[in-house]
Amino acid sequence: MVAPEATPFAKTGGLADVVGALSATLRSLGHEIAVFMPRYAHVSLQGLPRVYQDLRVWFGPTCHTCTVYEASDRGVCYWLLDCPHLFDREGIYGDEAGDYPDNHARFAVLNHAALNVIRYLFRPDIIHCHDWQTGLLPTYIKTRYALDPSFIGPKTVFTIHNLGYKGLFPRTALAEVGLDDALFSPGLLEFDGQISYLKAGLVYSDALTTVSRAYAREIQTPELGFGLESTLQQRADVLWGIQNGVDYSEWDPSVDTHIAARYTPEDLSGKRACKADLLGALGMEENLERPLIGIVSRLAGQKGFDLIEEAGDALMAEDVALAVLGSGDPRYENLFRDLAERYPGRVGLYVGYNNELAHKIEAGADLFLMPSEYEPSGLNQIYSLRYGTVPVVRATGGLDDTVEAGVTGFKFREYTGAALLSAMRTALAAYGDRKRWNAIVQEGMRRDYSWARSAREYEELYRGLAGKAARAAA
């Protein structure tokens, strides 16, 4: 695995969870796994052995001297690339001023250094690259090192976690990262007058994956292809959609230490105590009969909160309560602040990140709302299923794949406030029928979206690629 972040060492979002959990699950299935990633400023090197000293990456006259340290987690080997002038910084991708202007060089060094590790420390069958930050690795293999015998055998897999982040840089970056200007072509790395590291991964990898089946279809359309749909259509025969899994050792109400009471599909009594605890934690009215809707999210346009702007008052007119945790765009932070002021006691808001409160919302809410404009995979709707908190989602990407309408949750397709409101009213009607509601809750809690299931699909992909490589070598 080559990735810009992975739990437990660095995390800004779901990408880190995927890399950490998938690697550990594959290791438990008997595979030998190594993860290569940067060593950021907050990661201590104390006690970690050096396994590669003076690793030098040359781009023209510029030399980046690095060291590789070895760590481990859940049986997986992690190699941390220590290059202080590139990665020993306040943020992972940027700071308060925005993205770091040398991100093109930072992640090119990560990719190139990974090739040195592959050449001298670990000879894999598969090199699995994650998101735009690793798009140059298969590019280097197929161009700069096309005749190097070290890279003839391994096959590359490139996972698109979110097509909206394309890794765009000026054309001049090509020379700065050791690539020929001839790659600046519409069929190769050029995108809208710039180069795209994400497109590099799409063009040069042996196989592509993304994080749900529906998203694999959606990104081949003009609506959600972000200008790359034709590239993806050309590579549709090697594009797989594999739903992200979740870690049930952390997200399961039968073992969760963050919640007021534990419960199971067979005994739901603890969920009522969790609802009371959540209402108290957010200073809300303790009305246990009123339907309580949970939201835990990055507050961004992609997440569909403009629909709540449109339909928020009509939704609150249904005599519901709303528990919200998140931060992001000031527009949406202010949206929920305004709702909290206008509906005191019925809207509880925490602006920021709070892991314990996230667990309390999953356990204490009756419904969970995710009205995303697009959602490659989504994790909270899967957590909600396990916690018996019935998801109401827009039918897009992983939300569409994991929620079964009327059986485990409720969905709407049209991206409008009216459609959201209609789906929520359907869900509230079901909430009023306790026998039907409990059946929906229990069915969702029994669904399996563990990493073991997803890892088996990756195994199938890996074996197919490795088998092709072996046959080609023979």
Tab-separated table of C-alpha atoms in Angstrom:
chain	number	residue	atom	x	y	z
A	1	MET	CA	0.000	0.000	0.000
A	2	VAL	CA	1.189	3.515	-0.782
A	3	ALA	CA	-0.895	6.278	0.763
A	4	PRO	CA	-0.640	9.852	2.036
A	5	GLU	CA	-2.267	8.896	5.349
A	6	ALA	CA	-3.305	5.821	7.318
A	7	THR	CA	-4.565	5.138	10.809
A	8	PRO	CA	-3.180	5.085	13.425
A	9	PHE	CA	-0.358	7.360	12.225
A	10	ALA	CA	-2.079	10.179	10.314
A	11	LYS	CA	-5.692	10.977	9.500
A	12	THR	CA	-7.677	13.790	7.915
A	13	GLY	CA	-10.620	11.696	6.731
A	14	GLY	CA	-11.965	8.332	5.657
A	15	LEU	CA	-8.984	7.551	3.417
A	16	ALA	CA	-6.818	6.896	6.484
A	17	ASP	CA	-9.432	4.560	7.984
A	18	VAL	CA	-9.668	2.602	4.736
A	19	VAL	CA	-5.914	2.086	4.381
A	20	GLY	CA	-5.452	1.106	8.028
A	21	ALA	CA	-8.448	-1.222	8.261
A	22	LEU	CA	-8.059	-2.866	4.847
A	23	SER	CA	-4.366	-3.544	5.458
A	24	ALA	CA	-5.044	-5.100	8.856
A	25	THR	CA	-7.855	-7.245	7.481
A	26	LEU	CA	-5.756	-8.500	4.571
A	27	ARG	CA	-2.986	-9.326	7.046
A	28	SER	CA	-5.450	-11.342	9.145
A	29	LEU	CA	-6.346	-13.282	5.983
A	30	GLY	CA	-2.715	-14.348	5.605
A	31	HIS	CA	-1.277	-11.772	3.217
A	32	GLU	CA	2.030	-10.010	3.722
A	33	ILE	CA	1.278	-6.275	3.793
A	34	ALA	CA	3.482	-3.200	4.005
A	35	VAL	CA	2.199	0.384	4.019
A	36	PHE	CA	4.427	3.214	2.810
A	37	MET	CA	3.488	6.758	3.853
A	38	PRO	CA	5.076	10.039	4.985
A	39	ARG	CA	6.222	10.655	8.542
A	40	TYR	CA	4.466	13.876	9.518
A	41	ALA	CA	5.516	16.229	12.314
A	42	HIS	CA	3.116	14.803	14.901
A	43	VAL	CA	4.402	11.220	14.469
A	44	SER	CA	7.146	10.367	16.947
A	45	LEU	CA	10.127	8.371	15.699
A	46	GLN	CA	11.283	7.473	19.197
A	47	GLY	CA	12.192	3.806	19.398
A	48	LEU	CA	11.556	3.121	15.710
A	49	PRO	CA	14.386	1.408	13.785
A	50	ARG	CA	15.805	2.952	10.616
A	51	VAL	CA	15.567	0.552	7.695
A	52	TYR	CA	16.765	2.814	4.852
A	53	GLN	CA	19.324	5.544	5.478
A	54	ASP	CA	20.138	8.299	2.961
A	55	LEU	CA	17.435	7.403	0.483
A	56	ARG	CA	18.031	9.965	-2.246
A	57	VAL	CA	15.426	11.099	-4.720
A	58	TRP	CA	16.822	13.113	-7.628
A	59	PHE	CA	14.717	15.364	-9.823
A	60	GLY	CA	17.179	17.065	-12.170
A	61	PRO	CA	19.714	18.958	-10.033
A	62	THR	CA	17.507	18.738	-6.920
A	63	CYS	CA	18.174	15.981	-4.400
A	64	HIS	CA	15.756	15.081	-1.615
A	65	THR	CA	17.510	13.014	1.078
A	66	CYS	CA	15.196	10.899	3.200
A	67	THR	CA	15.228	8.159	5.817
A	68	VAL	CA	12.730	5.305	6.197
A	69	TYR	CA	11.660	4.140	9.663
A	70	GLU	CA	9.708	0.991	10.462
A	71	ALA	CA	6.637	0.781	12.670
A	72	SER	CA	3.826	-1.746	12.976
A	73	ASP	CA	0.130	-1.896	13.751
A	74	ARG	CA	-2.069	-5.001	13.975
A	75	GLY	CA	0.621	-7.107	12.332
A	76	VAL	CA	1.059	-4.729	9.387
A	77	CYS	CA	4.483	-3.262	8.628
A	78	TYR	CA	4.471	0.531	8.194
A	79	TRP	CA	7.398	2.267	6.563
A	80	LEU	CA	7.433	5.969	7.384
A	81	LEU	CA	9.259	8.257	4.969
A	82	ASP	CA	11.097	10.895	6.998
A	83	CYS	CA	11.910	13.899	4.839
A	84	PRO	CA	11.734	16.859	7.266
A	85	HIS	CA	11.919	19.674	4.719
A	86	LEU	CA	8.841	18.239	2.982
A	87	PHE	CA	6.701	16.635	5.678
A	88	ASP	CA	7.729	18.018	9.082
A	89	ARG	CA	5.045	20.711	8.981
A	90	GLU	CA	1.986	21.871	10.873
A	91	GLY	CA	-0.517	20.279	8.502
A	92	ILE	CA	-0.638	17.242	6.244
A	93	TYR	CA	-1.709	18.927	3.011
A	94	GLY	CA	-1.694	22.582	3.985
A	95	ASP	CA	-2.144	25.162	6.717
A	96	GLU	CA	-4.408	28.125	7.418
A	97	ALA	CA	-3.155	29.811	4.239
A	98	GLY	CA	-4.318	26.876	2.085
A	99	ASP	CA	-2.641	23.947	0.322
A	100	TYR	CA	1.141	23.858	0.444
A	101	PRO	CA	2.474	25.248	-2.867
A	102	ASP	CA	5.025	22.435	-3.178
A	103	ASN	CA	2.534	19.556	-2.788
A	104	HIS	CA	3.452	18.437	-6.308
A	105	ALA	CA	7.035	17.857	-5.140
A	106	ARG	CA	6.129	16.461	-1.720
A	107	PHE	CA	4.038	13.629	-3.092
A	108	ALA	CA	6.234	13.021	-6.103
A	109	VAL	CA	9.045	12.310	-3.619
A	110	LEU	CA	6.730	9.933	-1.729
A	111	ASN	CA	5.977	8.056	-4.970
A	112	HIS	CA	9.576	7.905	-6.124
A	113	ALA	CA	10.860	6.860	-2.696
A	114	ALA	CA	8.265	4.068	-2.685
A	115	LEU	CA	9.898	2.697	-5.831
A	116	ASN	CA	13.240	2.530	-4.025
A	117	VAL	CA	11.604	0.620	-1.175
A	118	ILE	CA	10.000	-1.760	-3.681
A	119	ARG	CA	13.360	-2.284	-5.364
A	120	TYR	CA	15.374	-2.977	-2.197
A	121	LEU	CA	13.123	-3.833	0.770
A	122	PHE	CA	9.871	-5.426	-0.373
A	123	ARG	CA	9.097	-7.124	-3.687
A	124	PRO	CA	5.296	-7.151	-3.913
A	125	ASP	CA	2.912	-8.830	-6.301
A	126	ILE	CA	0.590	-5.819	-6.027
A	127	ILE	CA	1.268	-2.122	-5.451
A	128	HIS	CA	-1.971	-0.558	-4.216
A	129	CYS	CA	-2.023	3.253	-4.547
A	130	HIS	CA	-4.567	5.519	-2.863
A	131	ASP	CA	-5.901	8.816	-4.241
A	132	TRP	CA	-4.248	11.608	-6.244
A	133	GLN	CA	-1.206	11.819	-3.975
A	134	THR	CA	-0.017	8.453	-5.315
A	135	GLY	CA	-1.002	8.855	-8.973
A	136	LEU	CA	2.585	9.358	-10.137
A	137	LEU	CA	3.775	5.950	-8.922
A	138	PRO	CA	2.219	3.921	-11.769
A	139	THR	CA	3.197	6.776	-14.096
A	140	TYR	CA	6.870	6.471	-13.163
A	141	ILE	CA	6.701	2.690	-13.593
A	142	LYS	CA	5.188	2.910	-17.087
A	143	THR	CA	7.368	5.806	-18.302
A	144	ARG	CA	10.592	6.634	-16.489
A	145	TYR	CA	11.213	3.026	-15.387
A	146	ALA	CA	9.476	1.143	-18.194
A	147	LEU	CA	12.585	-0.962	-18.866
A	148	ASP	CA	13.615	-1.502	-15.231
A	149	PRO	CA	13.303	-5.255	-14.442
A	150	SER	CA	12.408	-4.439	-10.809
A	151	PHE	CA	8.978	-3.255	-11.917
A	152	ILE	CA	8.064	-5.719	-14.640
A	153	GLY	CA	6.323	-8.147	-12.269
A	154	PRO	CA	4.284	-6.054	-9.795
A	155	LYS	CA	0.846	-4.850	-10.886
A	156	THR	CA	-0.602	-1.517	-9.818
A	157	VAL	CA	-4.055	-0.859	-8.373
A	158	PHE	CA	-5.253	2.726	-7.991
A	159	THR	CA	-8.176	3.552	-5.712
A	160	ILE	CA	-10.287	6.665	-6.255
A	161	HIS	CA	-11.596	7.749	-2.859
A	162	ASN	CA	-13.126	10.986	-4.151
A	163	LEU	CA	-12.918	12.041	-7.796
A	164	GLY	CA	-13.534	15.654	-6.806
A	165	TYR	CA	-9.912	15.978	-5.630
A	166	LYS	CA	-7.812	15.782	-8.788
A	167	GLY	CA	-4.348	16.900	-7.655
A	168	LEU	CA	-3.997	19.781	-10.125
A	169	PHE	CA	-0.681	21.561	-10.746
A	170	PRO	CA	0.887	23.792	-13.435
A	171	ARG	CA	2.458	22.230	-16.506
A	172	THR	CA	5.886	23.308	-15.208
A	173	ALA	CA	5.545	20.752	-12.409
A	174	LEU	CA	6.304	17.928	-14.872
A	175	ALA	CA	9.969	18.894	-15.178
A	176	GLU	CA	10.198	19.498	-11.428
A	177	VAL	CA	9.171	15.897	-10.668
A	178	GLY	CA	11.242	14.177	-13.347
A	179	LEU	CA	8.602	13.615	-16.022
A	180	ASP	CA	8.774	14.374	-19.734
A	181	ASP	CA	6.769	17.318	-21.049
A	182	ALA	CA	5.329	14.950	-23.689
A	183	LEU	CA	2.976	13.689	-20.944
A	184	PHE	CA	1.162	17.012	-21.153
A	185	SER	CA	-1.462	15.630	-23.518
A	186	PRO	CA	-5.277	15.307	-23.266
A	187	GLY	CA	-4.952	11.522	-23.421
A	188	LEU	CA	-2.370	11.466	-20.647
A	189	LEU	CA	-1.870	13.890	-17.711
A	190	GLU	CA	-3.280	17.154	-19.080
A	191	PHE	CA	-6.536	18.383	-17.561
A	192	ASP	CA	-7.995	21.791	-18.323
A	193	GLY	CA	-4.604	23.383	-18.980
A	194	GLN	CA	-2.946	21.806	-15.948
A	195	ILE	CA	-1.624	18.381	-15.003
A	196	SER	CA	-3.641	16.067	-12.792
A	197	TYR	CA	-1.964	13.518	-10.528
A	198	LEU	CA	-5.311	11.747	-10.207
A	199	LYS	CA	-5.608	11.425	-13.975
A	200	ALA	CA	-2.058	10.029	-14.042
A	201	GLY	CA	-3.221	7.193	-11.800
A	202	LEU	CA	-6.301	6.598	-13.934
A	203	VAL	CA	-4.273	6.388	-17.148
A	204	TYR	CA	-1.284	4.332	-16.057
A	205	SER	CA	-2.535	1.870	-13.402
A	206	ASP	CA	-3.224	-1.761	-14.269
A	207	ALA	CA	-6.547	-1.726	-12.384
A	208	LEU	CA	-8.770	0.956	-10.893
A	209	THR	CA	-11.096	0.721	-7.938
A	210	THR	CA	-13.451	3.038	-6.185
A	211	VAL	CA	-15.280	2.751	-2.916
A	212	SER	CA	-18.765	1.571	-3.946
A	213	ARG	CA	-20.396	-0.042	-6.958
A	214	ALA	CA	-22.778	2.842	-7.540
A	215	TYR	CA	-19.952	5.394	-7.442
A	216	ALA	CA	-18.030	3.370	-10.037
A	217	ARG	CA	-21.004	3.845	-12.365
A	218	GLU	CA	-21.643	7.477	-11.440
A	219	ILE	CA	-18.107	8.715	-12.130
A	220	GLN	CA	-18.481	7.621	-15.744
A	221	THR	CA	-21.253	10.203	-16.229
A	222	PRO	CA	-20.981	13.961	-16.937
A	223	GLU	CA	-22.876	14.697	-13.708
A	224	LEU	CA	-20.288	13.148	-11.373
A	225	GLY	CA	-17.273	12.560	-13.621
A	226	PHE	CA	-15.730	15.971	-12.859
A	227	GLY	CA	-14.469	16.164	-16.431
A	228	LEU	CA	-12.757	12.756	-16.237
A	229	GLU	CA	-15.732	10.649	-17.335
A	230	SER	CA	-14.319	9.933	-20.809
A	231	THR	CA	-11.028	8.706	-19.298
A	232	LEU	CA	-12.968	6.433	-16.954
A	233	GLN	CA	-15.235	5.186	-19.734
A	234	GLN	CA	-12.134	4.177	-21.711
A	235	ARG	CA	-10.907	2.190	-18.699
A	236	ALA	CA	-14.272	0.771	-17.639
A	237	ASP	CA	-13.084	-2.798	-18.256
A	238	VAL	CA	-10.552	-2.519	-15.396
A	239	LEU	CA	-12.687	-0.417	-13.010
A	240	TRP	CA	-14.052	-2.124	-9.897
A	241	GLY	CA	-16.470	-0.762	-7.323
A	242	ILE	CA	-15.774	-2.236	-3.876
A	243	GLN	CA	-17.795	-0.923	-0.955
A	244	ASN	CA	-15.735	0.350	1.971
A	245	GLY	CA	-16.140	-1.676	5.132
A	246	VAL	CA	-16.331	-0.521	8.736
A	247	ASP	CA	-14.578	-1.584	11.915
A	248	TYR	CA	-17.190	-3.210	14.135
A	249	SER	CA	-14.721	-3.497	17.002
A	250	GLU	CA	-15.142	0.284	17.354
A	251	TRP	CA	-18.636	0.855	15.930
A	252	ASP	CA	-21.044	-1.605	17.519
A	253	PRO	CA	-23.511	-0.807	20.307
A	254	SER	CA	-22.929	-4.178	21.969
A	255	VAL	CA	-19.296	-3.264	22.772
A	256	ASP	CA	-19.174	0.564	22.536
A	257	THR	CA	-17.630	2.145	25.663
A	258	HIS	CA	-18.645	5.702	24.673
A	259	ILE	CA	-22.409	5.232	25.042
A	260	ALA	CA	-24.711	5.231	28.066
A	261	ALA	CA	-25.955	1.648	27.625
A	262	ARG	CA	-25.130	-1.260	25.367
A	263	TYR	CA	-27.742	-3.046	23.316
A	264	THR	CA	-28.265	-5.665	20.587
A	265	PRO	CA	-30.907	-6.425	17.927
A	266	GLU	CA	-32.445	-8.913	20.357
A	267	ASP	CA	-32.551	-6.422	23.263
A	268	LEU	CA	-33.032	-2.792	22.203
A	269	SER	CA	-33.834	-1.460	25.668
A	270	GLY	CA	-30.452	0.249	26.032
A	271	LYS	CA	-31.140	2.494	23.033
A	272	ARG	CA	-33.704	4.511	24.991
A	273	ALA	CA	-31.095	5.235	27.681
A	274	CYS	CA	-28.691	6.347	24.936
A	275	LYS	CA	-31.322	8.759	23.599
A	276	ALA	CA	-31.818	10.318	27.021
A	277	ASP	CA	-28.060	10.616	27.455
A	278	LEU	CA	-27.642	12.322	24.063
A	279	LEU	CA	-30.416	14.829	24.747
A	280	GLY	CA	-28.740	15.676	28.038
A	281	ALA	CA	-25.284	15.973	26.504
A	282	LEU	CA	-26.539	18.587	24.011
A	283	GLY	CA	-28.786	20.415	26.479
A	284	MET	CA	-31.972	19.504	24.619
A	285	GLU	CA	-35.509	18.919	25.873
A	286	GLU	CA	-35.813	15.420	27.349
A	287	ASN	CA	-38.730	14.264	25.212
A	288	LEU	CA	-38.054	10.613	24.491
A	289	GLU	CA	-41.145	10.207	22.305
A	290	ARG	CA	-40.191	12.954	19.819
A	291	PRO	CA	-38.257	11.556	16.810
A	292	LEU	CA	-34.581	12.530	17.084
A	293	ILE	CA	-32.601	12.969	13.845
A	294	GLY	CA	-28.795	12.726	13.963
A	295	ILE	CA	-26.216	14.345	11.681
A	296	VAL	CA	-22.460	13.771	11.966
A	297	SER	CA	-20.639	15.269	9.011
A	298	ARG	CA	-18.127	17.577	7.482
A	299	LEU	CA	-20.253	20.659	6.840
A	300	ALA	CA	-19.621	21.066	3.123
A	301	GLY	CA	-21.679	21.634	0.000
A	302	GLN	CA	-21.149	18.065	-1.193
A	303	LYS	CA	-23.024	16.809	1.866
A	304	GLY	CA	-26.362	18.262	0.769
A	305	PHE	CA	-26.911	20.851	3.473
A	306	ASP	CA	-28.308	23.332	0.968
A	307	LEU	CA	-31.332	21.007	0.948
A	308	ILE	CA	-31.710	21.572	4.691
A	309	GLU	CA	-31.511	25.316	4.017
A	310	GLU	CA	-34.429	24.791	1.662
A	311	ALA	CA	-36.523	22.449	3.797
A	312	GLY	CA	-35.327	23.010	7.369
A	313	ASP	CA	-38.380	24.862	8.673
A	314	ALA	CA	-40.783	22.406	7.052
A	315	LEU	CA	-38.827	19.547	8.598
A	316	MET	CA	-38.920	21.107	12.064
A	317	ALA	CA	-42.694	21.597	11.624
A	318	GLU	CA	-42.962	17.791	11.827
A	319	ASP	CA	-42.140	18.079	15.555
A	320	VAL	CA	-38.747	16.415	15.295
A	321	ALA	CA	-35.518	17.108	17.148
A	322	LEU	CA	-32.108	17.468	15.525
A	323	ALA	CA	-28.672	16.551	16.964
A	324	VAL	CA	-25.817	17.892	14.814
A	325	LEU	CA	-22.040	17.411	15.061
A	326	GLY	CA	-19.661	18.846	12.484
A	327	SER	CA	-17.637	21.762	11.209
A	328	GLY	CA	-16.584	23.230	7.884
A	329	ASP	CA	-18.145	25.839	5.631
A	330	PRO	CA	-19.234	28.858	7.732
A	331	ARG	CA	-22.420	29.010	5.645
A	332	TYR	CA	-23.575	25.645	6.983
A	333	GLU	CA	-22.246	26.176	10.494
A	334	ASN	CA	-24.405	29.320	10.585
A	335	LEU	CA	-27.356	27.425	9.116
A	336	PHE	CA	-27.407	25.064	12.091
A	337	ARG	CA	-26.667	27.844	14.587
A	338	ASP	CA	-29.700	29.677	13.252
A	339	LEU	CA	-31.879	26.571	13.540
A	340	ALA	CA	-30.675	26.055	17.126
A	341	GLU	CA	-31.625	29.640	17.996
A	342	ARG	CA	-35.062	29.407	16.375
A	343	TYR	CA	-35.891	25.980	17.808
A	344	PRO	CA	-34.390	26.019	21.307
A	345	GLY	CA	-34.413	22.664	23.035
A	346	ARG	CA	-35.138	20.847	19.780
A	347	VAL	CA	-31.861	21.478	17.911
A	348	GLY	CA	-28.596	20.533	19.598
A	349	LEU	CA	-25.370	21.622	17.881
A	350	TYR	CA	-21.681	20.939	18.482
A	351	VAL	CA	-19.375	22.710	16.037
A	352	GLY	CA	-16.080	20.831	15.846
A	353	TYR	CA	-14.858	17.258	16.155
A	354	ASN	CA	-15.801	15.061	19.116
A	355	ASN	CA	-15.413	11.299	18.729
A	356	GLU	CA	-17.333	10.433	21.897
A	357	LEU	CA	-20.262	12.617	20.860
A	358	ALA	CA	-20.226	10.992	17.392
A	359	HIS	CA	-20.776	7.627	19.073
A	360	LYS	CA	-23.519	9.078	21.306
A	361	ILE	CA	-25.373	10.460	18.265
A	362	GLU	CA	-25.158	7.142	16.421
A	363	ALA	CA	-26.572	5.340	19.458
A	364	GLY	CA	-29.044	7.951	20.725
A	365	ALA	CA	-30.716	9.204	17.549
A	366	ASP	CA	-33.736	7.485	16.028
A	367	LEU	CA	-32.922	8.488	12.441
A	368	PHE	CA	-29.728	9.566	10.691
A	369	LEU	CA	-29.829	12.060	7.812
A	370	MET	CA	-27.334	12.061	4.917
A	371	PRO	CA	-28.710	14.121	1.984
A	372	SER	CA	-25.410	14.158	0.032
A	373	GLU	CA	-25.184	15.556	-3.485
A	374	TYR	CA	-22.685	12.752	-4.058
A	375	GLU	CA	-21.088	10.271	-1.671
A	376	PRO	CA	-18.396	7.889	-2.966
A	377	SER	CA	-18.824	5.469	-0.060
A	378	GLY	CA	-20.059	6.929	3.175
A	379	LEU	CA	-19.435	5.354	6.567
A	380	ASN	CA	-21.946	6.974	8.898
A	381	GLN	CA	-24.934	5.347	7.213
A	382	ILE	CA	-23.264	1.966	7.851
A	383	TYR	CA	-22.534	2.875	11.480
A	384	SER	CA	-26.188	3.945	11.776
A	385	LEU	CA	-27.439	0.604	10.498
A	386	ARG	CA	-25.445	-1.232	13.162
A	387	TYR	CA	-26.708	1.141	15.887
A	388	GLY	CA	-30.365	0.761	14.890
A	389	THR	CA	-30.490	4.417	13.905
A	390	VAL	CA	-32.457	4.289	10.672
A	391	PRO	CA	-30.703	6.154	7.825
A	392	VAL	CA	-32.526	8.566	5.529
A	393	VAL	CA	-30.216	9.186	2.573
A	394	ARG	CA	-30.057	10.469	-0.948
A	395	ALA	CA	-29.711	7.537	-3.347
A	396	THR	CA	-26.172	8.194	-4.554
A	397	GLY	CA	-22.871	6.273	-4.408
A	398	GLY	CA	-22.327	4.126	-1.359
A	399	LEU	CA	-25.487	5.462	0.265
A	400	ASP	CA	-27.549	3.870	-2.495
A	401	ASP	CA	-25.608	0.605	-2.266
A	402	THR	CA	-25.887	0.136	1.511
A	403	VAL	CA	-29.406	1.358	2.363
A	404	GLU	CA	-32.391	-0.720	1.214
A	405	ALA	CA	-35.484	1.465	0.922
A	406	GLY	CA	-38.262	0.466	3.294
A	407	VAL	CA	-36.219	-2.465	4.616
A	408	THR	CA	-33.196	-0.958	6.386
A	409	GLY	CA	-33.791	2.756	5.754
A	410	PHE	CA	-35.297	5.373	3.448
A	411	LYS	CA	-34.008	7.039	0.258
A	412	PHE	CA	-34.788	9.867	-2.123
A	413	ARG	CA	-33.289	10.469	-5.583
A	414	GLU	CA	-34.184	13.963	-6.736
A	415	TYR	CA	-31.755	16.525	-5.316
A	416	THR	CA	-34.362	18.876	-3.857
A	417	GLY	CA	-35.565	19.912	-0.440
A	418	ALA	CA	-39.031	18.646	-1.335
A	419	ALA	CA	-37.682	15.144	-2.055
A	420	LEU	CA	-35.769	15.129	1.223
A	421	LEU	CA	-38.878	16.206	3.100
A	422	SER	CA	-41.006	13.534	1.420
A	423	ALA	CA	-38.533	10.778	2.380
A	424	MET	CA	-38.364	12.049	5.937
A	425	ARG	CA	-42.167	12.096	6.235
A	426	THR	CA	-42.263	8.493	4.983
A	427	ALA	CA	-39.687	7.561	7.623
A	428	LEU	CA	-41.613	9.389	10.356
A	429	ALA	CA	-44.783	7.531	9.397
A	430	ALA	CA	-42.908	4.257	9.843
A	431	TYR	CA	-41.567	5.513	13.184
A	432	GLY	CA	-45.175	5.821	14.335
A	433	ASP	CA	-45.727	2.095	13.688
A	434	ARG	CA	-43.585	0.511	16.411
A	435	LYS	CA	-43.819	-3.042	15.077
A	436	ARG	CA	-42.714	-2.017	11.592
A	437	TRP	CA	-40.072	0.354	12.966
A	438	ASN	CA	-38.482	-2.301	15.158
A	439	ALA	CA	-38.352	-4.668	12.189
A	440	ILE	CA	-36.476	-2.022	10.144
A	441	VAL	CA	-34.119	-1.315	13.060
A	442	GLN	CA	-33.333	-4.987	13.647
A	443	GLU	CA	-32.822	-5.781	9.958
A	444	GLY	CA	-30.315	-2.944	9.622
A	445	MET	CA	-28.422	-4.011	12.738
A	446	ARG	CA	-27.950	-7.507	11.308
A	447	ARG	CA	-26.492	-6.375	7.958
A	448	ASP	CA	-22.766	-7.131	7.518
A	449	TYR	CA	-20.568	-4.378	6.090
A	450	SER	CA	-17.378	-5.494	7.800
A	451	TRP	CA	-13.951	-5.164	6.238
A	452	ALA	CA	-13.707	-8.961	5.998
A	453	ARG	CA	-16.360	-8.890	3.293
A	454	SER	CA	-14.719	-6.043	1.362
A	455	ALA	CA	-11.237	-7.517	1.720
A	456	ARG	CA	-12.383	-10.720	-0.015
A	457	GLU	CA	-13.296	-8.643	-3.068
A	458	TYR	CA	-9.861	-7.022	-3.057
A	459	GLU	CA	-8.341	-10.489	-2.782
A	460	GLU	CA	-10.184	-11.550	-5.910
A	461	LEU	CA	-8.917	-8.497	-7.779
A	462	TYR	CA	-5.334	-8.957	-6.570
A	463	ARG	CA	-5.275	-12.661	-7.466
A	464	GLY	CA	-6.603	-11.945	-10.930
A	465	LEU	CA	-3.903	-9.345	-11.577
A	466	ALA	CA	-1.118	-11.473	-10.089
A	467	GLY	CA	-2.280	-14.441	-12.137
A	468	LYS	CA	-2.133	-12.390	-15.330
A	469	ALA	CA	1.373	-11.231	-14.421
A	470	ALA	CA	2.515	-14.824	-13.797
A	471	ARG	CA	1.058	-16.024	-17.101
A	472	ALA	CA	2.726	-13.135	-18.928
A	473	ALA	CA	6.091	-13.982	-17.340
A	474	ALA	CA	5.733	-17.628	-18.332
